[in-house]
Coordinates of C-alpha atoms and ligand atoms in Angstrom, one line a residue:
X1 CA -3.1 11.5 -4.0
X2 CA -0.6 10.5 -1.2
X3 CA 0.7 12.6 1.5
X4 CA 4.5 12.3 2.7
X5 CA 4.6 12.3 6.4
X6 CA 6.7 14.4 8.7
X7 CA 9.0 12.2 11.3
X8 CA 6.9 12.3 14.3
X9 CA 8.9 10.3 17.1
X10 CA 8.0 9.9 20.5
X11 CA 10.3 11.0 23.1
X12 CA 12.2 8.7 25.4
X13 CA 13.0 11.5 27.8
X14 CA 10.3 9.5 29.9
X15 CA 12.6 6.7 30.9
X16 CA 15.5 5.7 32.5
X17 CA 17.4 2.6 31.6
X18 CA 19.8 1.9 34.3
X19 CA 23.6 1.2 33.0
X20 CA 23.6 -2.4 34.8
X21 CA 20.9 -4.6 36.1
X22 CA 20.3 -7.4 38.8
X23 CA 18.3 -9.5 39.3
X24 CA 14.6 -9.3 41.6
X25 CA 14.8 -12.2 44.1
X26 CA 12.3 -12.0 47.6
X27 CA 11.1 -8.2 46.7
X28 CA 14.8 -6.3 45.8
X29 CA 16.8 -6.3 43.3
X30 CA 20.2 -8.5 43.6
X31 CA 23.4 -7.8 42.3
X32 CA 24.2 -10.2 39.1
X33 CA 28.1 -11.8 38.7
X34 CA 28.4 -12.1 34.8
X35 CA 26.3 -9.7 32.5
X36 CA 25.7 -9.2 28.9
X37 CA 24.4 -6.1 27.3
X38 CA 20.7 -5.2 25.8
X39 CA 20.4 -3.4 22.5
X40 CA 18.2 -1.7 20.5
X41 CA 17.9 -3.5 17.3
X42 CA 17.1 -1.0 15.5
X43 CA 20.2 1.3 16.2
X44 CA 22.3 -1.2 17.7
X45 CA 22.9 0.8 20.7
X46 CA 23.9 -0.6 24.0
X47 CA 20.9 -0.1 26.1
X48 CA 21.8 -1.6 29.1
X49 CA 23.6 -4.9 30.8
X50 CA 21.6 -7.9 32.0
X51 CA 22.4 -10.2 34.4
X52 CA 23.3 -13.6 33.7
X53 CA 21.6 -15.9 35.8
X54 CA 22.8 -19.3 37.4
X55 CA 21.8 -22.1 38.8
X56 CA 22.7 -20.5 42.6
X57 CA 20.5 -17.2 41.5
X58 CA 17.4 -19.7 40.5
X59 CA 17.7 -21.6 43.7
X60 CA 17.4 -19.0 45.8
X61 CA 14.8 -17.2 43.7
X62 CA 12.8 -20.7 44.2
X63 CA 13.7 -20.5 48.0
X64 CA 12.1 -17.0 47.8
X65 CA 9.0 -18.0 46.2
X66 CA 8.8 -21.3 48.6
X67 CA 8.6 -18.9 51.6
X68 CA 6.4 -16.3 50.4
X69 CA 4.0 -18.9 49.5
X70 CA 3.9 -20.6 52.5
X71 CA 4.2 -17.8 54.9
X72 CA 2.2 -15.5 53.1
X73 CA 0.4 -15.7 49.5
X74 CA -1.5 -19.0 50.4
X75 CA -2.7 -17.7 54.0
X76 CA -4.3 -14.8 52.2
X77 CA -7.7 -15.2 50.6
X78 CA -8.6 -14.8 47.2
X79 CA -10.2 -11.2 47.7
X80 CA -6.9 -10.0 48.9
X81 CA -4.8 -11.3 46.2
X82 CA -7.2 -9.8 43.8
X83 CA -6.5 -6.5 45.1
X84 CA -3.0 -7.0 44.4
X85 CA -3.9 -7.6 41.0
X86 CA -5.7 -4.6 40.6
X87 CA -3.2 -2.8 42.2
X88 CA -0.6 -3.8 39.7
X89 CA -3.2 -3.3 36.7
X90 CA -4.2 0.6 37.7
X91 CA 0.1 1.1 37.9
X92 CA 0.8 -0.4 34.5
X93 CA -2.1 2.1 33.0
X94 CA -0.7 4.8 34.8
X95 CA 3.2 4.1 33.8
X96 CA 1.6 2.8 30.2
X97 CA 3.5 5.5 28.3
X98 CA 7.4 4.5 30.1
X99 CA 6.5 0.9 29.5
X100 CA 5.3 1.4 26.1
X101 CA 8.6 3.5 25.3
X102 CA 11.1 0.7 27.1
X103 CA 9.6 -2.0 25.2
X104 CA 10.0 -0.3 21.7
X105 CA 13.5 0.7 22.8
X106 CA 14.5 -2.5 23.5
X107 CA 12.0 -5.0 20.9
X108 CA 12.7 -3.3 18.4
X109 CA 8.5 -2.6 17.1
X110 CA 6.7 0.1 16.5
X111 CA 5.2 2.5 18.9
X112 CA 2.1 2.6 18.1
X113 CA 2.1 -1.1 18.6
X114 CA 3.4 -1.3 21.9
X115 CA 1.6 1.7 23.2
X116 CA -1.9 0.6 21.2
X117 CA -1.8 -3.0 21.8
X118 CA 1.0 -4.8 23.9
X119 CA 0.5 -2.4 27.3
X120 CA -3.0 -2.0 27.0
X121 CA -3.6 -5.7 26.9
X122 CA -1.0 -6.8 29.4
X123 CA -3.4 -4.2 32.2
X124 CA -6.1 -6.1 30.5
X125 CA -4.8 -9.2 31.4
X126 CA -4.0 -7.8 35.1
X127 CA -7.6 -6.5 35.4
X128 CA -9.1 -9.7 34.3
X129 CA -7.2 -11.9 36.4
X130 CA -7.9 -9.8 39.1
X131 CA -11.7 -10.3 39.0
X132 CA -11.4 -14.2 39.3
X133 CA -9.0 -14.6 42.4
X134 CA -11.9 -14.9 44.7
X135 CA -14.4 -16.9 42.7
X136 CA -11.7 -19.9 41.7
X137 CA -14.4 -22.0 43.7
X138 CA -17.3 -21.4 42.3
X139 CA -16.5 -21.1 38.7
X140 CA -16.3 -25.0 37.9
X141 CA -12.8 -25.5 38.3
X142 CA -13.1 -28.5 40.4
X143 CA -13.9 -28.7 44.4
X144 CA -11.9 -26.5 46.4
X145 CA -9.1 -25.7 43.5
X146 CA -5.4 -25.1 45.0
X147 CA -2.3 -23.9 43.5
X148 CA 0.5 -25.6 43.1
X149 CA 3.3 -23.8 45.0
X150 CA 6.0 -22.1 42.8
X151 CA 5.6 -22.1 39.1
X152 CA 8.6 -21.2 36.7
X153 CA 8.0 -19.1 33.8
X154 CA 9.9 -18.4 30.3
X155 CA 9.0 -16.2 28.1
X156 CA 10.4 -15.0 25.1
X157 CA 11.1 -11.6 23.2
X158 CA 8.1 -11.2 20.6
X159 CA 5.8 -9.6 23.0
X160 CA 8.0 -9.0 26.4
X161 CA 5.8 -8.0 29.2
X162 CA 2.5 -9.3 27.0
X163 CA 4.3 -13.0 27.4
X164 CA 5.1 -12.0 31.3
X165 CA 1.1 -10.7 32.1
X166 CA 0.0 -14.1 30.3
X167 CA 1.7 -15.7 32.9
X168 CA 2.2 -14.2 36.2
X169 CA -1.4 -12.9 36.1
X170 CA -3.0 -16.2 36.1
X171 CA -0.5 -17.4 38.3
X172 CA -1.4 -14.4 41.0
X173 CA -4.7 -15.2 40.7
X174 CA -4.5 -19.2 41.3
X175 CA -2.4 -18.2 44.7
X176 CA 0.5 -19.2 42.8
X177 CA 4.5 -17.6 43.8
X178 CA 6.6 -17.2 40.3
X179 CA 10.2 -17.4 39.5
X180 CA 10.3 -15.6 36.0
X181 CA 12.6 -16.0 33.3
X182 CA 12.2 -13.0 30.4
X183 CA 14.1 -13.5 27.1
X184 CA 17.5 -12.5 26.7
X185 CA 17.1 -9.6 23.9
X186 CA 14.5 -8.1 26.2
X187 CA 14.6 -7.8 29.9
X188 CA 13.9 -4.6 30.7
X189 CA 10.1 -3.9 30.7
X190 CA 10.6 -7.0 33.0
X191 CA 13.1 -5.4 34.9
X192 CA 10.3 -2.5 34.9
X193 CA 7.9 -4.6 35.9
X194 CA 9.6 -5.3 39.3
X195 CA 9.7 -1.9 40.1
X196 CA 5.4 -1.8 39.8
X197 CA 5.4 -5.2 42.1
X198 CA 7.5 -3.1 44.9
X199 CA 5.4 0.0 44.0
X200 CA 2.5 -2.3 44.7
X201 CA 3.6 -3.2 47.9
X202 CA 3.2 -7.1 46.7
X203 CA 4.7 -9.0 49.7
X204 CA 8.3 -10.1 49.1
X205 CA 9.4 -13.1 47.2
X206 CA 5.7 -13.8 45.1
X207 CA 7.3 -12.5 42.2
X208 CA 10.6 -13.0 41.4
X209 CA 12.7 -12.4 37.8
X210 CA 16.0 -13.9 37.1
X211 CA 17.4 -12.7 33.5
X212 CA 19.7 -14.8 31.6
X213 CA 20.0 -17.1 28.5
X214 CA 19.0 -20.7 27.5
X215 CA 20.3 -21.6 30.5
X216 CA 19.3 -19.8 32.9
X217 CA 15.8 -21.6 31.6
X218 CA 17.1 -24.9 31.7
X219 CA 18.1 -24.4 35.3
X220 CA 13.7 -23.3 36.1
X221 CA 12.6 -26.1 34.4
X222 CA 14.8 -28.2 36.6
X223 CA 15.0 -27.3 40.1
X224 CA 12.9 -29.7 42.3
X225 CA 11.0 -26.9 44.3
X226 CA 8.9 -25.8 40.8
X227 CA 5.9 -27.8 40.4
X228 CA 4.5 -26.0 37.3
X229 CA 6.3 -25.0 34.3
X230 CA 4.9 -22.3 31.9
X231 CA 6.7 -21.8 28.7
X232 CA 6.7 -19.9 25.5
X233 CA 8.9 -20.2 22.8
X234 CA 10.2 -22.2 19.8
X235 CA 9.4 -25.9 19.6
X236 CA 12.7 -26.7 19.8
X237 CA 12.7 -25.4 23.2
X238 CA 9.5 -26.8 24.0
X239 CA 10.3 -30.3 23.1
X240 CA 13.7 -30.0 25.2
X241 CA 11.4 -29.0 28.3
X242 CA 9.0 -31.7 27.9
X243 CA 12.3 -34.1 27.6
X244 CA 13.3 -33.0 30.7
X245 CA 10.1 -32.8 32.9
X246 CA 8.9 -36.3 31.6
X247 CA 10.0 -38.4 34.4
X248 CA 8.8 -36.0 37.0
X249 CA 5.3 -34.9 38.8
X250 CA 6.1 -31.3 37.1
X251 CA 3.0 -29.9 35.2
X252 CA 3.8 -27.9 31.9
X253 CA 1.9 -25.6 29.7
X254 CA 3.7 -25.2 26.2
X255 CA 3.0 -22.4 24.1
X256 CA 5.4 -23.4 20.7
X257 CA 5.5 -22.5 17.0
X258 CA 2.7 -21.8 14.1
X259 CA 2.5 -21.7 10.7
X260 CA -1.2 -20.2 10.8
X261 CA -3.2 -20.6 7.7
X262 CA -5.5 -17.3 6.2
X263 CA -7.8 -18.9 4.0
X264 CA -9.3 -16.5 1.8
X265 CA -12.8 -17.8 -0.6
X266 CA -14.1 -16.3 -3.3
X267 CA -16.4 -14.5 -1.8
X268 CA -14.6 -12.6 0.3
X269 CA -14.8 -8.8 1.0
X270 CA -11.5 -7.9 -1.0
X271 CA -10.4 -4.6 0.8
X272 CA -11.3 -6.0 4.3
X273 CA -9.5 -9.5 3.5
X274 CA -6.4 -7.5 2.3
X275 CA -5.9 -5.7 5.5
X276 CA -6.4 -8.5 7.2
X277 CA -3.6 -10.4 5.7
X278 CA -1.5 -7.4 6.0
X279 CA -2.3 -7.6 10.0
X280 CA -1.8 -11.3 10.0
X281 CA 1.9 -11.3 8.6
X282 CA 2.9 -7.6 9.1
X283 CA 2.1 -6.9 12.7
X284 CA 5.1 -6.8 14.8
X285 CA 7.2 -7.7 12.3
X286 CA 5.6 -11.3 11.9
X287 CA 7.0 -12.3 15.2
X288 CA 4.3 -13.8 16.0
X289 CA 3.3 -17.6 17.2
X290 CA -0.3 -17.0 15.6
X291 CA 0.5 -14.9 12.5
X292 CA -1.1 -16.0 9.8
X293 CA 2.2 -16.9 7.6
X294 CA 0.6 -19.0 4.6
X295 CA -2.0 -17.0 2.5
X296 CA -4.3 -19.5 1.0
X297 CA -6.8 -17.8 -1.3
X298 CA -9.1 -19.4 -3.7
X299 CA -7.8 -19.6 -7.4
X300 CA -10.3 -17.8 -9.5
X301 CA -9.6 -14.5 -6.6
X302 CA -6.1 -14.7 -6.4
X303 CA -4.7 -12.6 -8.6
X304 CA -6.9 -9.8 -7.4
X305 CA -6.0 -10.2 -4.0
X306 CA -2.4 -10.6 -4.6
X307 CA -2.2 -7.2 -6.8
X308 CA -4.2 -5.2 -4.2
X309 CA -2.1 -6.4 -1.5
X310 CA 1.2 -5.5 -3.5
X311 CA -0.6 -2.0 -3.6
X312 CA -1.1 -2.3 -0.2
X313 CA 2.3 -3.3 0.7
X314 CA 3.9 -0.6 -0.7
X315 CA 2.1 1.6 1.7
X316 CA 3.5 -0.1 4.7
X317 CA 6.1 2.1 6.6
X318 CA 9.2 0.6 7.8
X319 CA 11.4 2.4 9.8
X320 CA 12.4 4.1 13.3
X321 CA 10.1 1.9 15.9
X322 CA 9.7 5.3 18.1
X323 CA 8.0 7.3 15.1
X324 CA 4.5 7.3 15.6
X325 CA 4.1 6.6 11.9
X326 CA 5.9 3.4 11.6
X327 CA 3.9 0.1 10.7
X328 CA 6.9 -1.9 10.9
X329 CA 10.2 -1.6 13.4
X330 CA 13.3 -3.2 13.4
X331 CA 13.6 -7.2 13.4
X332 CA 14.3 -8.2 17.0
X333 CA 17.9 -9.9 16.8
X334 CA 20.6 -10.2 14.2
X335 CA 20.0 -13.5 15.0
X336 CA 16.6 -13.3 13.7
X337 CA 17.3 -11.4 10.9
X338 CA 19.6 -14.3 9.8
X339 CA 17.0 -17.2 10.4
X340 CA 14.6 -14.5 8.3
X341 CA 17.1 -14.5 4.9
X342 CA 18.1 -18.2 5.6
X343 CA 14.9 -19.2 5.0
X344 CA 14.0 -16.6 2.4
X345 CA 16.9 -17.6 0.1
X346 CA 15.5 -21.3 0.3
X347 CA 12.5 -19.9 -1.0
X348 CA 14.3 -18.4 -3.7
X349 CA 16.2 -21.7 -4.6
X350 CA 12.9 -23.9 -4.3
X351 CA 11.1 -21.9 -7.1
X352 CA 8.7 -19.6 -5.5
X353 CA 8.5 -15.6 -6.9
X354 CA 9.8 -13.5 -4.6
X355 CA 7.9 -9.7 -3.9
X356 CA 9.2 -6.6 -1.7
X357 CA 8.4 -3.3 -2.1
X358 CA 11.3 -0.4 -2.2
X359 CA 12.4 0.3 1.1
X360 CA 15.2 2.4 2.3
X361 CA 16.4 0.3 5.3
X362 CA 18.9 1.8 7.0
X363 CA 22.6 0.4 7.3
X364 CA 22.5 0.2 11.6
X365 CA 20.1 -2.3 13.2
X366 CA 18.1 -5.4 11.7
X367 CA 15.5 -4.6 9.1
X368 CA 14.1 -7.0 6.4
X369 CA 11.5 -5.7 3.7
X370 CA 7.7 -6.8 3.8
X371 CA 7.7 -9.7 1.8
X372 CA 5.4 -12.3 -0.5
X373 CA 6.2 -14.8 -2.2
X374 CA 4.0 -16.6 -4.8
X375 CA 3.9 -19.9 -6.4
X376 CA 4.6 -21.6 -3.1
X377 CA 3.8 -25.2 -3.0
X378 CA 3.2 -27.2 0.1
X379 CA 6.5 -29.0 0.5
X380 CA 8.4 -26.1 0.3
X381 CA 10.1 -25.6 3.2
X382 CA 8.7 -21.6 3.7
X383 CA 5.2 -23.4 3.6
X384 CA 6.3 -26.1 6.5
X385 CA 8.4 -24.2 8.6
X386 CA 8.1 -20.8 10.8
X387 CA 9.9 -17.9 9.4
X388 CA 8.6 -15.5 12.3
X389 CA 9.3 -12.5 10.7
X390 CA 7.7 -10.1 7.8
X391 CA 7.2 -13.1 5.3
X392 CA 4.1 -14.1 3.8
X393 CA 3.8 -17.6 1.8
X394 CA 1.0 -17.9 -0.9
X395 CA -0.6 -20.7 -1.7
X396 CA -4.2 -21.2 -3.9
X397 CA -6.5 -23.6 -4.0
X398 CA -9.9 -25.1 -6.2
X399 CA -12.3 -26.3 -3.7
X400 CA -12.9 -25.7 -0.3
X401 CA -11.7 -29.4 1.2
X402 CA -8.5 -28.7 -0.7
X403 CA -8.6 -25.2 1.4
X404 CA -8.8 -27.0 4.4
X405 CA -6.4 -29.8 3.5
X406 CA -3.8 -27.8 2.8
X407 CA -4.3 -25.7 5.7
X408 CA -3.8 -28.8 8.0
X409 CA -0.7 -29.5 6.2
X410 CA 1.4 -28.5 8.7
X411 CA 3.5 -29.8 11.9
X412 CA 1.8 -27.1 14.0
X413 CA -2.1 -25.8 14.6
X414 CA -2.2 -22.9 16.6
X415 CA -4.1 -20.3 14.2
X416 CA -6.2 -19.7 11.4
X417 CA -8.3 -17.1 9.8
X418 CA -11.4 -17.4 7.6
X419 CA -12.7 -14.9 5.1
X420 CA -16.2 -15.4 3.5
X421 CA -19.4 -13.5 3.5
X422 CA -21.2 -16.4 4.2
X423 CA -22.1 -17.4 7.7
X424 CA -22.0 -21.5 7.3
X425 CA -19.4 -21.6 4.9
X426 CA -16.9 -20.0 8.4
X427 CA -18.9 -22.2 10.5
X428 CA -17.9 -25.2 7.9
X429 CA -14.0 -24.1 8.1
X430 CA -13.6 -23.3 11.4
X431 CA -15.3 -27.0 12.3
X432 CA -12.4 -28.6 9.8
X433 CA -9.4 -26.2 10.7
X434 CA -7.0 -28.0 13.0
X435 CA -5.6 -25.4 15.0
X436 CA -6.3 -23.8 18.4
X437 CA -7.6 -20.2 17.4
X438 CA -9.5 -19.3 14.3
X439 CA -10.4 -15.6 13.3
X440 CA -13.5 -15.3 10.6
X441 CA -13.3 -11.8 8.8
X442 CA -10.7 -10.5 11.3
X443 CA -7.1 -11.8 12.4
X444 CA -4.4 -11.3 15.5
X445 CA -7.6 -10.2 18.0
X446 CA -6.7 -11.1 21.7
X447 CA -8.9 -11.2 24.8
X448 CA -8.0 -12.2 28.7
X449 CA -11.2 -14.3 28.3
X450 CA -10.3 -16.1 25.2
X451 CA -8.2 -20.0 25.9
X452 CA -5.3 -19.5 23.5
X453 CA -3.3 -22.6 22.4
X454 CA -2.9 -25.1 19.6
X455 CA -2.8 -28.7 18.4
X456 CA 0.1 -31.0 17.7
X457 CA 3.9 -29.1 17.8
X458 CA 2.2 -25.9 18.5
X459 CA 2.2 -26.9 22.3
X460 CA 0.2 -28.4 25.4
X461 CA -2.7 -26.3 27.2
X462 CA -4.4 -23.1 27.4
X463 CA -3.7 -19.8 28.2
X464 CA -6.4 -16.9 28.8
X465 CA -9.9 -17.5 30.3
X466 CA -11.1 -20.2 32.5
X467 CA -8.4 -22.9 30.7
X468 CA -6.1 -20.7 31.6
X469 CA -6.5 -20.6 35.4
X470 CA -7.5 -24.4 35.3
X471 CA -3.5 -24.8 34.0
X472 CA -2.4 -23.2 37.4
X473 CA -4.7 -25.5 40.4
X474 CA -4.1 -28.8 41.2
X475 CA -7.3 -31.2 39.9
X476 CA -7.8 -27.7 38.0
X477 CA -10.1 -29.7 35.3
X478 CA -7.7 -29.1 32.2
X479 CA -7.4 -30.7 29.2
X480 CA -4.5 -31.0 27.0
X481 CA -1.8 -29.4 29.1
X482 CA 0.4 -31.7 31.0
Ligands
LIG501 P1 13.8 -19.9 22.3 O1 12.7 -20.9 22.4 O2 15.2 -20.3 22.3 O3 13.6 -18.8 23.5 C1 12.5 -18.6 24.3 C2 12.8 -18.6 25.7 O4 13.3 -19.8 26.2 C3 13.9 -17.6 26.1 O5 13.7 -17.0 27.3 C4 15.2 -18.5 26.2 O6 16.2 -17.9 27.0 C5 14.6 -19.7 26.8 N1 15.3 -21.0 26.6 C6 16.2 -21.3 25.6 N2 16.7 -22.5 25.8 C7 16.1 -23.0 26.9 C8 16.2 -24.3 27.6 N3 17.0 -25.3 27.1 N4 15.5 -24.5 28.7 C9 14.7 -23.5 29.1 N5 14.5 -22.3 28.6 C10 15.3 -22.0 27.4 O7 13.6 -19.0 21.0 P2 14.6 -18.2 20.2 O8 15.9 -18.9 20.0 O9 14.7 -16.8 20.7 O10 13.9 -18.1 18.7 C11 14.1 -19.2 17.8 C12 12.8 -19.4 17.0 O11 11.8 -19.8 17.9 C13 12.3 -18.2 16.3 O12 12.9 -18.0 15.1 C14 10.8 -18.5 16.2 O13 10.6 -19.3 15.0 C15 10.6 -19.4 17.4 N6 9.9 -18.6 18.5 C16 8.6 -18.8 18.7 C17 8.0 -18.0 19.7 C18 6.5 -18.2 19.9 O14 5.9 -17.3 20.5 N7 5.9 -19.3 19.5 C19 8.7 -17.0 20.5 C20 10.1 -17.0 20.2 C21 10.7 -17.7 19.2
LIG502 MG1 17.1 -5.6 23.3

């Protein structure tokens, strides 16, 4: 028996989007020159217009952090900056249900996404960093750790104010000021976030957001007063920054691309493993650096597992992002939603089956089915490259070693999943899995505490837990990161 369920959206009565934005340079909020407008993508609607930021705005963002860090941020002790942090993580709980409401508005996912999962971690991350501001010098990050001054951060629009606690948090904590760059599609929980920093009474100029494009970014990663860059992004992005930062005494963490690997043996639990895949690829609409985009499931199981997760599939709820029903929202950009098909159709013309179920996907906004396809070999290009969006390839294998091989088989190594009952056959795969975060029996699970990051073109260094401060002190003991 199923049961049809009644529309149940949220309201949005709870926030108010301001026509036209600024930007938040040495605690207020600036008036922009050029702007270009928000949307929701999955109406289209104009939400809002974002400022455009130059290379005048960054400098005198940078000038802003300089001074607060000097006058102010360094001279206080750890203890005080904590409570800051705290300060800011008890607002974001209390404003959870505005943030979680702006950031479905203008992402695009689902409600029950941002409101389960992005805002409670990002107060998560707030809480955690918090605790370690005063015990940076006793917690084996090298004698007498110190930050580094400003650091510049870019984020981008999978998981907006997620990506922006992942970095000014730590950043906070280390005694670091920040000049903060959120992705063009989606500004305003950023914007938001400002408002919380004033409400906070954090002293003026030790966070700062510029909005703008591509280069807005470029102009961060270059200005001569930023000692640490912290990025997030594509590859392509990443390997520009590390082009440009190469010849300086800039330090860069890199969080880039994945094509995360869910390898599924025969004796996995079958119901468990299928919801597992169906959170790997299908949570927020497979925009996700870690999503676990290549299904590779042992030969004599797969046809079980690729019928139950067809059944499964079709269960999956696509639709209005603000319904508390919906499993998957709109697809962030209709520039997205053009990379998806591209790459789809070269599925298509390279051999492998296609799968969707029937979806009615309305006409306004940027939608694009749940999808499998089967038959996917590994030099296909949908098994090499990142699709980041609701696409799963599947691939099967014989042996464990060819499991692993073919897992490996990638440019990137930033995730992977496991899914056995037996205990030394995970510890086996996760000791032969190249890639910087592996999942047994479980998949897309985040922690403050847990060092996230990957292996070749996934990126340099470690965000999260003790890696993650080490990235943000001078002689901080890191490995990896530049
Ligand atoms: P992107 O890498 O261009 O954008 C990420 C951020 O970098 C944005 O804030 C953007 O304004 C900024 N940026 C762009 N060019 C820059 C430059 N030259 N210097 C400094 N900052 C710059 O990613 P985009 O174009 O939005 O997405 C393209 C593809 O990248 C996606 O299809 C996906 O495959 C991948 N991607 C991966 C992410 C991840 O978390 N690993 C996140 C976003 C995109
Ligand atoms: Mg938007």
């Amino acid at each position: 028996m199923t049961f049809e369920y009644a529309p149940a959206p949220e309201s949005r009565s709870i926030v108010s989007i301001k026509p036209k934005y600024g930007h938040f340079i040495n605690g207020s909020f600036v008036a922009g020159k050029k702007h270009f407008p928000t949307i929701n993508p999955a109406t289209e609607e104009i939400l809002s217009h974002i400022a455009l930021g130059g290379v005048s705005d960054i400098d005198k963002a940078v000038m802003a952090a300089q001074k607060a860090y000097t006058k102010t941020w360094s001279k206080l002790s750890g203890k005080e900056r904590g409570k800051y942090l705290y300060r800011i993580a008890r607002i974001l709980q209390e404003r959870a249900r505005e943030f979680a409401v702006l950031e479905t508005l203008d992402n695009g996912k689902p409600i029950r996404e941002t409101r389960d999962i992005d805002i409670p971690l990002v107060a998560a991350h707030f809480f955690y960093h918090a605790g370690w501001a005063d015990k940076l010098d006793y917690a084996g990050l090298g004698h007498n750790p110190k930050a580094y001054g400003v650091a510049g951060q870019i984020i981008p629009w999978n998981f907006p104010l997620l990506m922006l606690a992942w970095k000014v948090a730590p950043a906070l904590a280390t005694g670091n000021t920040v000049v903060l760059k959120p992705a063009e599609t989606t500004s305003l929980t950023a914007l938001l976030f400002a408002e919380v920093c004033q409400q906070a009474e954090l002293p003026d100029g030790v966070v700062n957001i510029v909005t703008g494009d591509g280069s807005t970014g470029s102009a961060i990663v270059n200005h001569s007063g930023i000692h640490k860059i912290a990025f997030t992004g594509s590859t392509e992005v990443g390997k520009k920054i590390a082009r440009a930062i190469a010849s300086t005494d800039k330090k860069a963490t890199l969080e880039l691309g994945g094509k995360g690997a869910n390898v599924v043996f025969d004796d996995a639990p079958v119901d468990e493993t299928v919801e597992g895949i169906v959170n790997g690829i299908f949570f927020n609409q497979g925009h996700v650096c870690c999503a676990g985009s290549r299904l590779i499931v042992q030969e004599s199981i797969a046809e079980e597992i690729i019928e139950k997760l067809k059944v499964r599939m079709a269960k999956i709820r696509v639709g209005d992002p603000l319904d508390k029903n919906t499993d998957l929202g709109a697809i962030n950009s209709k520039e997205q939603l053009v990379k998806i098909k591209e790459l789809s159709a070269i599925g298509d013309a390279e051999g492998a089956e296609r799968w969707s179920p029937q979806c009615n996907l309305s006409d306004k906004g940027f939608w694009f089915a749940p999808t499998i396809f089967t038959g996917v070999t590994q030099a296909n290009r949908i098994a090499q490259e990142e699709i980041f969006g609701p696409v799963l390839s599947v691939l099967t294998f014989r042996t464990p070693q060819e499991a692993m091989d073919k897992a490996n088989n990638t440019p990137f190594g930033l995730s992977a999943g496991i899914w056995s009952e037996k205990g030394s056959r995970i510890f086996w795969a996760s000791q032969h899995l190249k890639a910087g975060v592996i999942w047994a029996n479980t998949f897309n699970k985040f922690d403050p505490a847990s060092p996230f990051g990957g292996y070749k073109e996934s990126g340099w260094g470690r965000e999260g837990g003790k890696h993650g401060l080490a990235a943000y002190l001078k002689n901080g003991k890191e490995t990896g990161a530049k």
